[in-house]
Coordinates of C-alpha atoms in Angstrom, one line a residue:
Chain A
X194 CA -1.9 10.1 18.4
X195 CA -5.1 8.8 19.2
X196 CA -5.8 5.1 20.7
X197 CA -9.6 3.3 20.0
X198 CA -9.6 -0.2 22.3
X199 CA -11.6 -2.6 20.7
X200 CA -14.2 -2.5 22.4
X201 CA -14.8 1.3 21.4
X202 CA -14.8 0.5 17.9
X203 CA -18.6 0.3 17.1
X204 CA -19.6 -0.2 13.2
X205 CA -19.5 3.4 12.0
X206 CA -17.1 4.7 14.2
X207 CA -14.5 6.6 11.6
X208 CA -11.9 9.0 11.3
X209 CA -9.9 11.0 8.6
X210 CA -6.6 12.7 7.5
X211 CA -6.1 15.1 4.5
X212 CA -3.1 15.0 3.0
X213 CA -1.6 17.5 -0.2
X214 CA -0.3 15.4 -2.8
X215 CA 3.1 17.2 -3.8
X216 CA 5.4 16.7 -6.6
X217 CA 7.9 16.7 -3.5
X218 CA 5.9 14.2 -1.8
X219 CA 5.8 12.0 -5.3
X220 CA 9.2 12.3 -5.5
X221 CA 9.8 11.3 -1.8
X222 CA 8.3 8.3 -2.4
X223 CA 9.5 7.6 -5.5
X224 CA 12.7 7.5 -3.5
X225 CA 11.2 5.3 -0.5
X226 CA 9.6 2.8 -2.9
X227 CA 12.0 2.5 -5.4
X228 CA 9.3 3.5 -7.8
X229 CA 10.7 5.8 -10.4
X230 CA 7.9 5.1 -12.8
X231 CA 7.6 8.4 -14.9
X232 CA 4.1 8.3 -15.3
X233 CA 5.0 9.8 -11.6
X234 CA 7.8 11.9 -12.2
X235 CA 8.4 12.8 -15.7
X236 CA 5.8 15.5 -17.4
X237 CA 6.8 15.1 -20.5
X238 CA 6.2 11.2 -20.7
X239 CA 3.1 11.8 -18.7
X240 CA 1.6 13.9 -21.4
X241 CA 2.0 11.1 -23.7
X242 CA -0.3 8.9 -21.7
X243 CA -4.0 8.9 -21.2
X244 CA -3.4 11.0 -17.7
X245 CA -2.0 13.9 -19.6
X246 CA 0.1 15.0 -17.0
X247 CA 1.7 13.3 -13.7
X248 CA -0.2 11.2 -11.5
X249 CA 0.5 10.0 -7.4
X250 CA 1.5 6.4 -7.3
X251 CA -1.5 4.6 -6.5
X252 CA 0.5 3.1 -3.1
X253 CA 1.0 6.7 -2.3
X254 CA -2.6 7.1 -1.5
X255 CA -2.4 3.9 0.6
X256 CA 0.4 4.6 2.0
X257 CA -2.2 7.7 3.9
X258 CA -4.4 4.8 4.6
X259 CA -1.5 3.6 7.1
X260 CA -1.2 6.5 8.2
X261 CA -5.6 6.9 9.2
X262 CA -5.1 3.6 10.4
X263 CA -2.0 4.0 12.8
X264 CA -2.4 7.5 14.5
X265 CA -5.9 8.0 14.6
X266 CA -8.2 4.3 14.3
X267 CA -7.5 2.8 16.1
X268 CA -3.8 4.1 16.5
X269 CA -1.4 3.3 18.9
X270 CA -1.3 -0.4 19.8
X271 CA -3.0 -0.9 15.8
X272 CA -1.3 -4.3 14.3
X273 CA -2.1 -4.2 10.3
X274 CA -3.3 -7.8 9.1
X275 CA -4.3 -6.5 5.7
X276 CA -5.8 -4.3 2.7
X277 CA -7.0 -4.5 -0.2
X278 CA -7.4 -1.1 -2.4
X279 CA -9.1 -0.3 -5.7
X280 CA -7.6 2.8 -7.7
X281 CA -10.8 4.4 -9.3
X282 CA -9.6 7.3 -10.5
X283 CA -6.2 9.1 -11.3
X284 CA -4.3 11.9 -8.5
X285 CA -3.0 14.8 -9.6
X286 CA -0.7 17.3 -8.2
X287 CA -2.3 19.5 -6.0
X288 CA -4.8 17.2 -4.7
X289 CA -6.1 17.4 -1.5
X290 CA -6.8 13.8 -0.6
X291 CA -9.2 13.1 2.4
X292 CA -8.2 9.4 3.7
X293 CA -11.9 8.2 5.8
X294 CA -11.4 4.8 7.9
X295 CA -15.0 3.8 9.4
X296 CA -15.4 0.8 11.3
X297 CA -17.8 -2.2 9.5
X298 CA -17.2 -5.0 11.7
X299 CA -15.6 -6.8 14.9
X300 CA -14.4 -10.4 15.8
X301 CA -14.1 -10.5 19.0
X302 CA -12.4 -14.4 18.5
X303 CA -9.2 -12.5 17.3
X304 CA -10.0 -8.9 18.6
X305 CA -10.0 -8.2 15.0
X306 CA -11.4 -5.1 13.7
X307 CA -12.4 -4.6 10.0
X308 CA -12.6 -1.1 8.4
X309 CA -13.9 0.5 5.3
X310 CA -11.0 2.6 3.8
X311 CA -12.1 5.4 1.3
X312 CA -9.7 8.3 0.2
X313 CA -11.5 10.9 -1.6
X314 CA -10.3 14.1 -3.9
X315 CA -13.3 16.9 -3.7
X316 CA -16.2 14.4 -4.0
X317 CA -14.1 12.1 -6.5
X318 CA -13.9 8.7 -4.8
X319 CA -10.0 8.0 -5.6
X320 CA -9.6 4.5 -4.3
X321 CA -11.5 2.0 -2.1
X322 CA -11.0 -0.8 -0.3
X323 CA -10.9 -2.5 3.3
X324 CA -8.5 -3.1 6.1
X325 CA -8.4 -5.4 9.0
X326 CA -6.6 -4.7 11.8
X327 CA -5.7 -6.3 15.9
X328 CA -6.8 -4.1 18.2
X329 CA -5.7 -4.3 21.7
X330 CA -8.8 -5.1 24.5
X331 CA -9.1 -1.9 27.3
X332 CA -6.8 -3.1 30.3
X333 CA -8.5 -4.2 33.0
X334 CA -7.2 -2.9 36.3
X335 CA -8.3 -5.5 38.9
X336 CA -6.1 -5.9 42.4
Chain B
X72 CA 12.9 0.1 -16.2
X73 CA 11.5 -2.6 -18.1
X74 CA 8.7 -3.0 -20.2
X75 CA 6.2 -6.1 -20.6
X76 CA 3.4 -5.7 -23.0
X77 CA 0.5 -7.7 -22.7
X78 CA 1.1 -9.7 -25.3
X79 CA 4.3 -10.8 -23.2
X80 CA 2.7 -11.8 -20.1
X81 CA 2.8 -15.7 -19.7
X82 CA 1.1 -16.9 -16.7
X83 CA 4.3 -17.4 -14.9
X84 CA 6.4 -14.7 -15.8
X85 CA 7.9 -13.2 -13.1
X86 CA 10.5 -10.2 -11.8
X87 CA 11.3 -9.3 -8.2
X88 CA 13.4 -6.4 -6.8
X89 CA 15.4 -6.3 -3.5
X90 CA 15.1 -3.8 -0.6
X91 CA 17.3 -3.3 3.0
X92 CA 14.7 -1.7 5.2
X93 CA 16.7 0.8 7.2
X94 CA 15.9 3.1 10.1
X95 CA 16.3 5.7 7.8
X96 CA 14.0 4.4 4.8
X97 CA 11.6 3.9 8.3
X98 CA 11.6 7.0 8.8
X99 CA 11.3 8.3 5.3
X100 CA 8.4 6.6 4.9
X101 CA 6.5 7.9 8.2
X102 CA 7.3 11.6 6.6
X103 CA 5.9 10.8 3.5
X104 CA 2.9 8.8 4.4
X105 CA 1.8 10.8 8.0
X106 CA 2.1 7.5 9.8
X107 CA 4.2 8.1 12.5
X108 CA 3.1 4.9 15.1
X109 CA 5.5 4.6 17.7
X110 CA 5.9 0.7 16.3
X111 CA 7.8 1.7 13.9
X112 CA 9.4 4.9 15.6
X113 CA 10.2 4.3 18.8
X114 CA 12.3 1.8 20.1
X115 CA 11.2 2.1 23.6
X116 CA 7.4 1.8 22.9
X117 CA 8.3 -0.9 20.2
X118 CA 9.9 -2.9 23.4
X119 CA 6.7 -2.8 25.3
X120 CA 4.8 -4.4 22.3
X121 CA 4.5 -8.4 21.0
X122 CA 7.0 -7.3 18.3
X123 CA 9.9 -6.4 21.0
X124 CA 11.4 -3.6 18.7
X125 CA 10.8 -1.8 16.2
X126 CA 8.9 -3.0 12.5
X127 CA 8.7 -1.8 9.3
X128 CA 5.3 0.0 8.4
X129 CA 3.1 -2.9 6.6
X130 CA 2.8 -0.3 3.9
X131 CA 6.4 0.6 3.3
X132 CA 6.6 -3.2 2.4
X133 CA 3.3 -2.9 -0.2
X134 CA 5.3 0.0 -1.6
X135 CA 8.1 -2.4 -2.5
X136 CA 5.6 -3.9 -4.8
X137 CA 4.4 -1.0 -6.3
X138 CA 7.9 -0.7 -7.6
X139 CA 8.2 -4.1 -9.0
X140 CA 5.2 -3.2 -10.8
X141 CA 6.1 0.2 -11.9
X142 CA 9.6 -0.4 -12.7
X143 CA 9.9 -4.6 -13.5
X144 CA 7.0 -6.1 -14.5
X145 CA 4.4 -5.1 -16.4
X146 CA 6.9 -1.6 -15.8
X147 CA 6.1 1.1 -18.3
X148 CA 2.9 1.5 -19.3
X149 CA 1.6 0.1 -15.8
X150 CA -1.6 1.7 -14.6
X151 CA -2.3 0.1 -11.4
X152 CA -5.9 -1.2 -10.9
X153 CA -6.1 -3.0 -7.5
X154 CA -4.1 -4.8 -4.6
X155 CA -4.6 -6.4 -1.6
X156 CA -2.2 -7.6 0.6
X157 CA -2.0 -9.6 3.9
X158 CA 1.0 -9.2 6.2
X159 CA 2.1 -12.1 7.8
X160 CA 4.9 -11.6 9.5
X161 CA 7.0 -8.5 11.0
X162 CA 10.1 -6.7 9.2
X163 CA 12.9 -5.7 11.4
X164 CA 15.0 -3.1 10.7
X165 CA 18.3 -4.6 8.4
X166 CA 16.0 -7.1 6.7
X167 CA 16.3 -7.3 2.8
X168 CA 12.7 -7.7 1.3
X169 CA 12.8 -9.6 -1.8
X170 CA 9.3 -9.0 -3.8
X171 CA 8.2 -10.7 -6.6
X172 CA 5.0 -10.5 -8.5
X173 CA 4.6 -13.3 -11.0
X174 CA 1.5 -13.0 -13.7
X175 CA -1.5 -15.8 -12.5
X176 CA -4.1 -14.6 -15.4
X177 CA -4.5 -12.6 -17.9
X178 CA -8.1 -10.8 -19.0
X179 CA -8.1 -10.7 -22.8
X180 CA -10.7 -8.4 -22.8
X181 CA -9.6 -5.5 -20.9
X182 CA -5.9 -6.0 -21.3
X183 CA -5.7 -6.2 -17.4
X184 CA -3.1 -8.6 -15.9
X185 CA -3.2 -10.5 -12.5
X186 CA 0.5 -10.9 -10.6
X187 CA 0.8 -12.6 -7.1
X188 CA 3.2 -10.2 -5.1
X189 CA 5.0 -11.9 -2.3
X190 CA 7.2 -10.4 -0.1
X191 CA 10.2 -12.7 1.4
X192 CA 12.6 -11.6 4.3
X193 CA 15.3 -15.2 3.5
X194 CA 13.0 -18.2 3.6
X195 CA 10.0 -16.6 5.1
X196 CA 7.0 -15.0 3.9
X197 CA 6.2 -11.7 5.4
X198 CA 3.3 -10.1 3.1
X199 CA 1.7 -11.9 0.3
X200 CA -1.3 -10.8 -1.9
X201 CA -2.6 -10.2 -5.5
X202 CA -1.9 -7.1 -7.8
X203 CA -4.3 -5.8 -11.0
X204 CA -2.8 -3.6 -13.9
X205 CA -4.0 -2.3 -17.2
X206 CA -0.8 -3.3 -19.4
X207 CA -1.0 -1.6 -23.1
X208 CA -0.9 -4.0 -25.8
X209 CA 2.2 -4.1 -28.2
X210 CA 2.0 -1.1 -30.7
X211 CA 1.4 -2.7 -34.3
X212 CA 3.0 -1.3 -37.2
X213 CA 1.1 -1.4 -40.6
X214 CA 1.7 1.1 -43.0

């Protein structure tokens, strides 16, 4: 678990997770969600649609934007205000989806930190969008 | 599982499901996603923090409105085009999240459909935000 202060988040600063989208880990969050869609879960209605075959919930991939966000930028201490997130293109099973969070601003008013959120598949940009988050300030030790 | 075609969606129509965040869905939801923060984990860490125990992961509560989209309204057919979100108050563990996501526009054009999705713990407001989905038109039958 990694911990960024605010005041080491310059714009640009970024990190990443992978992830390996499942049909266990659809099905898991079917199951967390509540989301049973079968465009997720069920092949044979998937094939009817313009997928073809089963696609991740889009709030699946998001869900490994949390997960950027909260263990590795800024990570522990990391308060989510918000996120919005575009879904540009569909996830299959089997993906490997790389989940980037880089830096693009500060306000140092609210020690709010806002972050470009990109998950890609290959060099397929799979969704888009920004997060702001509170950041805790370095603790000053003064005695 | 319910399904709205475009042709149904009234600015104003609305559906909502109902969810008890539990330590276990909490911790369902760090496996799935990879976000294991100690927030949400770790009741000792979560007493050191502003929140004084442990929350509900911001994006365990967006996935709550993925399933009122997937499942309620539009439901099937759904493809989901964009969210954002803004969280606005922490979810304890033993709250029931009540989400709703209630059709604001409608773009003729591309058959894509704008819900505000609101998240209530009782009277307050804990997330709120705005939802895009591609909704299929009702079939026609001419013969």
């Amino acid at each position: 678990m990694k911990q960024y202060y605010f005041e080491d988040l310059e714009p640009g600063t970024n990190e990443s997770v992978k992830n390996i989208v499942t049909a266990e880990l659809i099905k898991a969050f079917a199951d967390v969600s509540g989301d049973n869609n079968p465009l997720h879960l069920d092949q044979d209605y998937a094939a009817t649609t313009r997928f073809g075959k089963r696609i991740a919930h889009g709030a699946l991939t998001s869900s490994f934007i949390s997960a950027v966000l909260g263990t590795r930028i800024p990570g522990l201490g990391t308060v989510y205000v918000s996120q919005s997130v575009t879904f540009l293109a569909p996830v299959y099973i089997g993906a490997e989806i790389t989940t980037t969070a880089k830096v693009i601003r500060r306000d140092k008013v609210k020690n709010r930190v806002t972050l470009e959120t990109t998950c890609m598949v290959d060099d397929k940009k799979v969704a888009e969008g920004e997060a702001v988050v509170f950041v805790p300030s370095r603790p000053s030790f003064e005695e």
